[in-house]
mmCIF file of C-alpha atoms in Angstrom:
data_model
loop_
_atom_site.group_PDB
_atom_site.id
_atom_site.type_symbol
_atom_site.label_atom_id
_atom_site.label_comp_id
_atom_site.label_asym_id
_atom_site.label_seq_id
_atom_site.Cartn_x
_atom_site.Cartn_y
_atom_site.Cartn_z
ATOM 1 C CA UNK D 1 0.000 0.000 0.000
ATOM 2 C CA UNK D 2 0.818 3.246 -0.495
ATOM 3 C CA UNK D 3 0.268 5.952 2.136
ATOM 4 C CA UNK D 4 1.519 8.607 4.052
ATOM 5 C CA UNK D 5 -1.207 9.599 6.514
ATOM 6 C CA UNK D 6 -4.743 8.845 7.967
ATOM 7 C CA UNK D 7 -7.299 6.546 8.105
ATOM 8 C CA UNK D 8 -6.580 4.798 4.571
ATOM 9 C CA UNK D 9 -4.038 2.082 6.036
ATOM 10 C CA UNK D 10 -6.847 1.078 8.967
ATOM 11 C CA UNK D 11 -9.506 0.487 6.347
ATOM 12 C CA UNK D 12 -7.031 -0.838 4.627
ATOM 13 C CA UNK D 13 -5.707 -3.472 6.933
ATOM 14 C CA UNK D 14 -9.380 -4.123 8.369
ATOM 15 C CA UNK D 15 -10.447 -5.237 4.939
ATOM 16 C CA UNK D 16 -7.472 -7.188 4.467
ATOM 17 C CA UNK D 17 -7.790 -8.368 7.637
ATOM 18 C CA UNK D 18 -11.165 -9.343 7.004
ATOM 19 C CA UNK D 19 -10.413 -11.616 3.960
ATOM 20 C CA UNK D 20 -7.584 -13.758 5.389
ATOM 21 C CA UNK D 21 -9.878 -14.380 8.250
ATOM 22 C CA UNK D 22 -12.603 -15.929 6.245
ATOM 23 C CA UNK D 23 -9.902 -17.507 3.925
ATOM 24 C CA UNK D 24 -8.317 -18.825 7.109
ATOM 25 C CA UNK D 25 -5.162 -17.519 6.389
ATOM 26 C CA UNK D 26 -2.628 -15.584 8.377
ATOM 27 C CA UNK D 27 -1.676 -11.771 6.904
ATOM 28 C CA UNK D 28 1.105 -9.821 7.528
ATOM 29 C CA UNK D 29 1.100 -5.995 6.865
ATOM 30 C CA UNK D 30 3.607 -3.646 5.472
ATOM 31 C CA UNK D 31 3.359 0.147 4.807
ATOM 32 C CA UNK D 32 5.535 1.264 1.944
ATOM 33 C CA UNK D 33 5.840 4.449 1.191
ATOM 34 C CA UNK D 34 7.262 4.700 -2.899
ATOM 35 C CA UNK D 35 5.140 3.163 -5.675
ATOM 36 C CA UNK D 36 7.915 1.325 -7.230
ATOM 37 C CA UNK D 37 8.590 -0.469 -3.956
ATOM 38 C CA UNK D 38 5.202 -2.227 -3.599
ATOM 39 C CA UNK D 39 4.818 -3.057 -6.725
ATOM 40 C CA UNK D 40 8.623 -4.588 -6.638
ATOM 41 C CA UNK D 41 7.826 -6.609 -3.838
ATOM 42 C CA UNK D 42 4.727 -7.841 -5.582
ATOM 43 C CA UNK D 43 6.995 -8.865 -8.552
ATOM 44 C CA UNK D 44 9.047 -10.412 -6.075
ATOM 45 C CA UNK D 45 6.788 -12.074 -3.930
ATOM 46 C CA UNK D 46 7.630 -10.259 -1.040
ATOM 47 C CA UNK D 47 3.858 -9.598 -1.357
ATOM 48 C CA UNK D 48 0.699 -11.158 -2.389
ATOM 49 C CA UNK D 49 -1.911 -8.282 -2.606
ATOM 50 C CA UNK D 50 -0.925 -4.548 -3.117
ATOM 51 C CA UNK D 51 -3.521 -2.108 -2.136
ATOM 52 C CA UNK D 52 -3.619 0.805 -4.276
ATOM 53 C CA UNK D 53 -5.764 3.729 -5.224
ATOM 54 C CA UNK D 54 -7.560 3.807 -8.799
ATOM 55 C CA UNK D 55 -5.602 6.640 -9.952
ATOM 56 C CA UNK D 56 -2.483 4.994 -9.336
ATOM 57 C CA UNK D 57 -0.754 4.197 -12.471
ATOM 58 C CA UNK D 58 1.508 1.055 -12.930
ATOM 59 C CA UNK D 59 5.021 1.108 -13.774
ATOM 60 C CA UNK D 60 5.792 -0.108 -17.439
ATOM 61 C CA UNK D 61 8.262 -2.414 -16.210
ATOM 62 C CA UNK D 62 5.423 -4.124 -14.112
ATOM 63 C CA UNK D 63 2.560 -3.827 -16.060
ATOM 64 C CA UNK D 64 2.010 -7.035 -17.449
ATOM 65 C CA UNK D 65 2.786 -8.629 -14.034
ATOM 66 C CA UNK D 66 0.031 -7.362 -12.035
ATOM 67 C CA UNK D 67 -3.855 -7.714 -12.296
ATOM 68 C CA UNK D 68 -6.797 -6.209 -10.104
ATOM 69 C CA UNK D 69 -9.466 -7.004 -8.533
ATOM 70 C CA UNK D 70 -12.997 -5.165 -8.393
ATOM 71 C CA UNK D 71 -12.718 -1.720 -7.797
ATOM 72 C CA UNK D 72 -14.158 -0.651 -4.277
ATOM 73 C CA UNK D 73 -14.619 2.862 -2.991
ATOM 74 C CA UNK D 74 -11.660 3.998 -5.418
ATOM 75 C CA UNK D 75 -9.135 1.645 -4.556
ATOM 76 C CA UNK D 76 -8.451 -1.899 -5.569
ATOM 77 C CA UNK D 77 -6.064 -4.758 -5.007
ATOM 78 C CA UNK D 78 -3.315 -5.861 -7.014
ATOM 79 C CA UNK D 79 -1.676 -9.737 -7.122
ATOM 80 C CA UNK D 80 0.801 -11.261 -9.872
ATOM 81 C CA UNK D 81 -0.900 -11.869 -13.013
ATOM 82 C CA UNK D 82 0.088 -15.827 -12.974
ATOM 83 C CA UNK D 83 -1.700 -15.699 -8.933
ATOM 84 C CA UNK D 84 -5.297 -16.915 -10.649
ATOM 85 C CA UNK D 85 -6.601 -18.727 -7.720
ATOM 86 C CA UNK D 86 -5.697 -15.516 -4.956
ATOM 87 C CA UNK D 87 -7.696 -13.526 -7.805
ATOM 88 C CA UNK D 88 -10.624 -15.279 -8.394
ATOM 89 C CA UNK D 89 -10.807 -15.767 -3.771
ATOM 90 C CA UNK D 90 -10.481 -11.889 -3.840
ATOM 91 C CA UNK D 91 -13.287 -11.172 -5.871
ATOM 92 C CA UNK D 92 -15.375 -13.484 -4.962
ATOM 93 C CA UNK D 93 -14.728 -12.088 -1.176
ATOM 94 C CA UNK D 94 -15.304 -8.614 -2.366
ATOM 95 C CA UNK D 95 -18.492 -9.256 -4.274
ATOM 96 C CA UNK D 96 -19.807 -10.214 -1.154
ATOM 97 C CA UNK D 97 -18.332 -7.648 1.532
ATOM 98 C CA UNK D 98 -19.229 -4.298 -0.375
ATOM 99 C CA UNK D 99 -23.029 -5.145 -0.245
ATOM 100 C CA UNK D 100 -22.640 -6.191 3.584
ATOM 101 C CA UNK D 101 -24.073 -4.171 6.504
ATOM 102 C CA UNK D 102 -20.430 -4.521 7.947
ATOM 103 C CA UNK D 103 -18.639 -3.266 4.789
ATOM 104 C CA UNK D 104 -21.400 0.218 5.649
ATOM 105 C CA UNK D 105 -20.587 0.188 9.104
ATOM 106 C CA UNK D 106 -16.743 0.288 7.872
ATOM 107 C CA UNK D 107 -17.441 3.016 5.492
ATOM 108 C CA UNK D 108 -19.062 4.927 7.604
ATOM 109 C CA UNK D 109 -16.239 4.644 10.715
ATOM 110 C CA UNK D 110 -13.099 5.037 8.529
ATOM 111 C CA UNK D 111 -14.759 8.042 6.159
ATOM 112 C CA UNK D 112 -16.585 10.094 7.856
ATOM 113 C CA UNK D 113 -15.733 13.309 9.210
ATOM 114 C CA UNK D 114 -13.323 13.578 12.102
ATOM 115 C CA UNK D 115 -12.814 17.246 12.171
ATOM 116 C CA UNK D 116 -13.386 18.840 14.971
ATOM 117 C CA UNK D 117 -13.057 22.524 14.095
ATOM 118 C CA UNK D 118 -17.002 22.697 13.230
ATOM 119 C CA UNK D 119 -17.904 21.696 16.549
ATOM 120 C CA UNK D 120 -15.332 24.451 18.280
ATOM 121 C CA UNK D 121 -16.669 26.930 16.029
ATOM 122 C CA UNK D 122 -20.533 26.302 16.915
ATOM 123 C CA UNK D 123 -19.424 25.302 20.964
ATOM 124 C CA UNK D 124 -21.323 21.907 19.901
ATOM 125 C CA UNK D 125 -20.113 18.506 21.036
ATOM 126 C CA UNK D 126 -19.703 15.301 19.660
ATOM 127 C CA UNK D 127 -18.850 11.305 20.492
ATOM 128 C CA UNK D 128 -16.181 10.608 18.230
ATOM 129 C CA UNK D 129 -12.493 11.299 18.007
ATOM 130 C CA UNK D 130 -11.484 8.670 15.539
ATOM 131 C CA UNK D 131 -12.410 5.159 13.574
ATOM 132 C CA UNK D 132 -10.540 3.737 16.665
ATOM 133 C CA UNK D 133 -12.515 5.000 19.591
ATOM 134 C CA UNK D 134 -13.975 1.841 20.861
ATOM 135 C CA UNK D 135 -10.263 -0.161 20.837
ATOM 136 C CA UNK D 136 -9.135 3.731 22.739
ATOM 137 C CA UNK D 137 -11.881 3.253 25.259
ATOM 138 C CA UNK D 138 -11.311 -0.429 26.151
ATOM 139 C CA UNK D 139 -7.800 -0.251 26.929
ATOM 140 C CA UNK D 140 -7.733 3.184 28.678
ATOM 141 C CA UNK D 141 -9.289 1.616 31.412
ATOM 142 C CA UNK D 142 -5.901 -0.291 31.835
ATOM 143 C CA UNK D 143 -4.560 2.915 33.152
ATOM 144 C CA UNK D 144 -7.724 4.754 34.777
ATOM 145 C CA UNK D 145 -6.892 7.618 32.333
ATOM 146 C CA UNK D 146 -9.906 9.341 30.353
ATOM 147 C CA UNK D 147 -10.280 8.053 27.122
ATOM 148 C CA UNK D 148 -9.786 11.580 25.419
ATOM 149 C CA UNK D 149 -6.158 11.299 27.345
ATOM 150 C CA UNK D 150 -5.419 8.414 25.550
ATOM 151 C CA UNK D 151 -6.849 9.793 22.231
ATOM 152 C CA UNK D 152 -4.543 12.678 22.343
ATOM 153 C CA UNK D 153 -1.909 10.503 22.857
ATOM 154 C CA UNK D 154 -2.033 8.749 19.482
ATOM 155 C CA UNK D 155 -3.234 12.175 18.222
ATOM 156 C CA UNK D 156 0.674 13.888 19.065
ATOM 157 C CA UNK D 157 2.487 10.173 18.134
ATOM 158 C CA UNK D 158 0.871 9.272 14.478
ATOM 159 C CA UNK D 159 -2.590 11.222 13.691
ATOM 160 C CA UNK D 160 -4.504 7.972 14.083
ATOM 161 C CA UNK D 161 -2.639 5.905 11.275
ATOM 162 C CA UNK D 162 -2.063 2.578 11.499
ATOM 163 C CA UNK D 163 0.702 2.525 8.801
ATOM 164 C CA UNK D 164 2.827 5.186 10.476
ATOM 165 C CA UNK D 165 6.637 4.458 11.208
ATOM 166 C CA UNK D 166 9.533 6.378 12.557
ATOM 167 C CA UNK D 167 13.185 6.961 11.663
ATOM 168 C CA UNK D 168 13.885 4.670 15.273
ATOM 169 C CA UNK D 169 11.657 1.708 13.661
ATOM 170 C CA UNK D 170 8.492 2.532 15.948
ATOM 171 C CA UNK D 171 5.353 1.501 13.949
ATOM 172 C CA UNK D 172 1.571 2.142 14.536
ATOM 173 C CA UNK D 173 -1.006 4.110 16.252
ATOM 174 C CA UNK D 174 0.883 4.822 19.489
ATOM 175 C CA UNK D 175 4.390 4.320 17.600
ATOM 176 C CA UNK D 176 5.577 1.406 19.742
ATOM 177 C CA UNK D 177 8.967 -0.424 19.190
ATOM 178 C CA UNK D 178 9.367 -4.151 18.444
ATOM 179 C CA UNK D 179 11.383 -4.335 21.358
ATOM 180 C CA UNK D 180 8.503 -2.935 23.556
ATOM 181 C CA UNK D 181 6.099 -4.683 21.877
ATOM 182 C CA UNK D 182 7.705 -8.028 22.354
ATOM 183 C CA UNK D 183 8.106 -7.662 26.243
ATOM 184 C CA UNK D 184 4.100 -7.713 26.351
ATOM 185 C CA UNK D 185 3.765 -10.710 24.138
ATOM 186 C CA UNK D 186 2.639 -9.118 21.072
ATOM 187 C CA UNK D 187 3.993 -8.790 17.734
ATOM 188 C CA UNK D 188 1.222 -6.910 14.940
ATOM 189 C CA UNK D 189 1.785 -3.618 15.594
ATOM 190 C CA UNK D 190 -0.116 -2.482 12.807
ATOM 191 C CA UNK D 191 -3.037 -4.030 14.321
ATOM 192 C CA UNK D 192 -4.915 -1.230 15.666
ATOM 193 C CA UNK D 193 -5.536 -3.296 18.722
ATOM 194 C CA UNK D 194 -2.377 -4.715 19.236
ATOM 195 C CA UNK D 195 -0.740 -1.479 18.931
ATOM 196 C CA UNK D 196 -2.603 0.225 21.262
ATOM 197 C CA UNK D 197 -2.778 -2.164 23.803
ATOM 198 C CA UNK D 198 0.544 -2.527 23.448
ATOM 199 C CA UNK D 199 1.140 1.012 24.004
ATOM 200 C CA UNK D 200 -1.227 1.255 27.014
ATOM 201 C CA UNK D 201 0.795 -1.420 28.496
ATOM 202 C CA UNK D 202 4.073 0.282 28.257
ATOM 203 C CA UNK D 203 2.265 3.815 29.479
ATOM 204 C CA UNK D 204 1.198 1.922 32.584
ATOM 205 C CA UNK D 205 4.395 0.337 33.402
ATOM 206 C CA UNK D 206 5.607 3.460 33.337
ATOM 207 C CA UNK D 207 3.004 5.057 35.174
ATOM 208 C CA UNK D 208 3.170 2.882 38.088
ATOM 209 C CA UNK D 209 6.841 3.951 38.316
ATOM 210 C CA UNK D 210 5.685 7.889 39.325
ATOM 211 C CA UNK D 211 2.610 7.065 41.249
ATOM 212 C CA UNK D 212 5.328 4.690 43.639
ATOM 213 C CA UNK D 213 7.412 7.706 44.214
ATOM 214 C CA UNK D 214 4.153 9.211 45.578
ATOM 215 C CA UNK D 215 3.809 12.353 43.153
ATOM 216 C CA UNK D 216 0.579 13.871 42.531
ATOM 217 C CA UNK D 217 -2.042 12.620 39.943
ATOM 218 C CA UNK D 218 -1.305 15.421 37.432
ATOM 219 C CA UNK D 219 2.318 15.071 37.383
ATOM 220 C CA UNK D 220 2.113 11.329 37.359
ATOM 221 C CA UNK D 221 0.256 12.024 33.901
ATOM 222 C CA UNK D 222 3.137 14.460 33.167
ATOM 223 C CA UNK D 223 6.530 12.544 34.221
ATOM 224 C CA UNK D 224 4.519 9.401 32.100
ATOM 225 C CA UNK D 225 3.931 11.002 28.961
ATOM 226 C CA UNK D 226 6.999 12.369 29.217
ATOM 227 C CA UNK D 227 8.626 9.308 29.566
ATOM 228 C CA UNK D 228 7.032 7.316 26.953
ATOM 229 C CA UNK D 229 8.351 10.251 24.902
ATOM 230 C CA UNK D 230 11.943 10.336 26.256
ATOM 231 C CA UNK D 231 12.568 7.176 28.168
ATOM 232 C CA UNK D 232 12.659 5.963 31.506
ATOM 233 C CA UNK D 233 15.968 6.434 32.151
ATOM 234 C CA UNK D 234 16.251 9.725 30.680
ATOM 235 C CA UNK D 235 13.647 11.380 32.690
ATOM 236 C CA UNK D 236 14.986 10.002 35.427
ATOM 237 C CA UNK D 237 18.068 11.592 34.640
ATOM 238 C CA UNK D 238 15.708 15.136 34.371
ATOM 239 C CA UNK D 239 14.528 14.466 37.929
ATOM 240 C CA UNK D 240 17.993 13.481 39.480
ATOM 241 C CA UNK D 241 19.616 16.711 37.824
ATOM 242 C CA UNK D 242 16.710 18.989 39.147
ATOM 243 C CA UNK D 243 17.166 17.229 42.601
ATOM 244 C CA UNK D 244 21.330 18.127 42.396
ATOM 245 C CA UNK D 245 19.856 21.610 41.475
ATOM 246 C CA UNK D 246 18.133 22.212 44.573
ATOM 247 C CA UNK D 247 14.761 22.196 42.812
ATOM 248 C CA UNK D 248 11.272 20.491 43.087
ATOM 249 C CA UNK D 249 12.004 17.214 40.886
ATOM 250 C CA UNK D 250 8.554 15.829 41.799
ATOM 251 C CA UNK D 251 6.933 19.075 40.112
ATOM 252 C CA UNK D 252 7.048 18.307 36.553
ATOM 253 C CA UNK D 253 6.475 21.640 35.392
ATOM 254 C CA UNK D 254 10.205 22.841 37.610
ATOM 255 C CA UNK D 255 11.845 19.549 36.097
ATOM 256 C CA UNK D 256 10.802 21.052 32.342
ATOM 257 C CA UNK D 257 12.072 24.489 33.715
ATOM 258 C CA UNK D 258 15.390 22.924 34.759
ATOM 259 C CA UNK D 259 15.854 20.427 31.554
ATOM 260 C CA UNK D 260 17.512 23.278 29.432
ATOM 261 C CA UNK D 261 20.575 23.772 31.876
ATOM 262 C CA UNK D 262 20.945 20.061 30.685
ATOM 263 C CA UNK D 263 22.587 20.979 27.720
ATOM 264 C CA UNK D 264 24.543 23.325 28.912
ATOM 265 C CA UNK D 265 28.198 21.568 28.816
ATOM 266 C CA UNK D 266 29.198 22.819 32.122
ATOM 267 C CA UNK D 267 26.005 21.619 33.825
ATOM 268 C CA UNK D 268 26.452 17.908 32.706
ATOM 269 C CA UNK D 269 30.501 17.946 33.136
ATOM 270 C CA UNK D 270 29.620 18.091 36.932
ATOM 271 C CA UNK D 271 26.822 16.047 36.845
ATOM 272 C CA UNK D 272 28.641 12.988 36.304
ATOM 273 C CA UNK D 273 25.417 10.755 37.836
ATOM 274 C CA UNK D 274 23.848 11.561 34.383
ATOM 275 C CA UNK D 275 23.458 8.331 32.591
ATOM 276 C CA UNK D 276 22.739 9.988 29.449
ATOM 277 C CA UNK D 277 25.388 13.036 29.238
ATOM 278 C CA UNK D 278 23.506 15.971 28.123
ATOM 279 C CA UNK D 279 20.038 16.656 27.013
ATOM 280 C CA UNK D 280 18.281 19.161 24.965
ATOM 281 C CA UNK D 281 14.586 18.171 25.867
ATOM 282 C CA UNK D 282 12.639 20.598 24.009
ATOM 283 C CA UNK D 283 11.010 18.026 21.609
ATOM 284 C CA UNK D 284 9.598 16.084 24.976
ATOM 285 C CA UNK D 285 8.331 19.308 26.916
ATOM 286 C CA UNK D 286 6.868 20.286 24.521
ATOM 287 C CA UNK D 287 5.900 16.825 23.408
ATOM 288 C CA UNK D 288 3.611 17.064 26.875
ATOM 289 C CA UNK D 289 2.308 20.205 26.329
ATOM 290 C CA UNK D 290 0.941 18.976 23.004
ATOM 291 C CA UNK D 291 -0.761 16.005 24.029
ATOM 292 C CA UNK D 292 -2.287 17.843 27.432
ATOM 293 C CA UNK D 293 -3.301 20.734 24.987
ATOM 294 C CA UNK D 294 -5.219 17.878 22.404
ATOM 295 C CA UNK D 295 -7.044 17.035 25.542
ATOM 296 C CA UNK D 296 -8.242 19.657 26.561
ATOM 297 C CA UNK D 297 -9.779 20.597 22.882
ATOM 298 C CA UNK D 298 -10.835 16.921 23.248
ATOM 299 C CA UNK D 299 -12.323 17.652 25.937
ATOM 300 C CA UNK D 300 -14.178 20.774 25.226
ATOM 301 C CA UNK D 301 -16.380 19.239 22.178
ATOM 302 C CA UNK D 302 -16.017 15.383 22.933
ATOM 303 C CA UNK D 303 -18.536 13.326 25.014
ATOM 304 C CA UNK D 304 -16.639 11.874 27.641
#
């Protein structure tokens, strides 16, 4: 598939999803983000289905290895021209799903409207912040946190798409590394639920960490977010410098005040407990700030 942003990839991967389940076979996912690399891998058989939009046009070089299925709402899947069997399973699948009340219900979560600007403008409120809402809802209750909290989160770490990856190699809704991932026993991260449970896992680990050294309910929700921004260990870095500075460490709020003597070079040169050397830390305060101010709009013109 080709994408960069938004919902696309999650209707994407649900309809895909959707066919090797009834097929009772096993799919994994991959976002690419150059045409000639999908349909390389397709020619390759790297892939088995490419999921492109209508207006795409195939390379000449692959042209006569590729076929499609039915169109459906603009887009269509591609397999290797000799795959006859995979073709004739897709279509037949598709025939089916597009006049389904579930293939409606799909339309209807992944493409309508998500903006929320109308509703600021008019001071009117509605119940949805994204196709993902009920997965958001479920596992927020893993860490007691609103839902809207949550929302915001994957808001600030990939606007809601399931296809998103980093430069670091973190994939998905709440941008979670392998790594990470593995430690909870899960492995699709571009699974909308995996991913996000995945993520709520990690964010409660690492709340449990600030609410043990007794700090306050809002900074708990600040030292976390920062540190599934930053790191464990570099936040805890943050608070042991603001402690050698004479400073409230368990106000987050004077730690994000102190961070910026961190990369000062003659700060960290005597601050050889630092197990990180020196550290910038604009892109995670402000990283908080962002999420707490998505809330709040959240808040203001989304049911709770």
């Amino acid at each position: 598939m080709y994408t960069r942003q938004g919902f696309l990839t999650g209707f994407q991967y649900t309809m895909l999803t959707g066919f090797a389940d009834a097929a009772g076979l096993r799919m994994g996912f991959s976002g690419v983000y150059a045409h000639r690399d999908c349909w390389q891998m397709l020619e390759d058989s790297l892939v088995d289905i490419v999921a492109v939009s209508l207006t795409d046009t195939v390379p000449a070089i692959h042209a006569g290895s590729v076929v499609f299925t039915m169109p459906f709402r603009g887009y269509a899947w591609a397999v290797r021209a000799g795959d006859c069997g995979l073709h004739c399973q897709l279509n037949r699948w598709l025939g089916l799903m597009v006049h389904s009340p579930e293939y409606a219900d799909m339309e209807d979560r992944f493409f309508r409207s998500y903006d929320l600007e109308p509703y600021i403008e008019t001071g009117t409120r509605t119940d949805c912040i994204s196709p993902y809402d009920g997965i958001i809802k479920s596992q927020s209750r893993l860490l007691g946190w609103d839902w809207r909290l949550l929302a915001a989160v994957i808001f600030k770490e990939s606007r809601f798409s399931v296809g998103a990856r980093s430069r670091r190699g973190a994939v998905g809704l709440m941008q979670v590394m392998y790594s990470t991932a593995t430690a909870y026993g899960i492995s699709d991260l571009f699974s909308p639920q995996e991913n996000v449970r995945a993520g709520t896992l990690h964010l409660r680990q690492i709340q449990q960490r600030y609410k043990n050294m007794g700090l306050d309910s809002a900074n708990v929700v600040k030292f976390t977010l920062a540190a599934y921004n930053a790191g464990e260990s570099r936040i805890e870095d943050c608070i042991n410098f603001t402690l050698d500075q004479g400073r409230d460490f368990t106000d987050w709020e004077t730690v994000a005040a102190t961070i910026p003597l961190m990369a000062e070079q003659e700060y960290v040169e005597e601050a050889d407990f630092l197990r990180h050397g020196r550290f910038r830390g604009r892109e995670t305060v402000q990283y908080v700030r962002d999420v707490l101010s998505k809330y709040e709009e959240y808040r203001t013109v989304v049911e709770g």
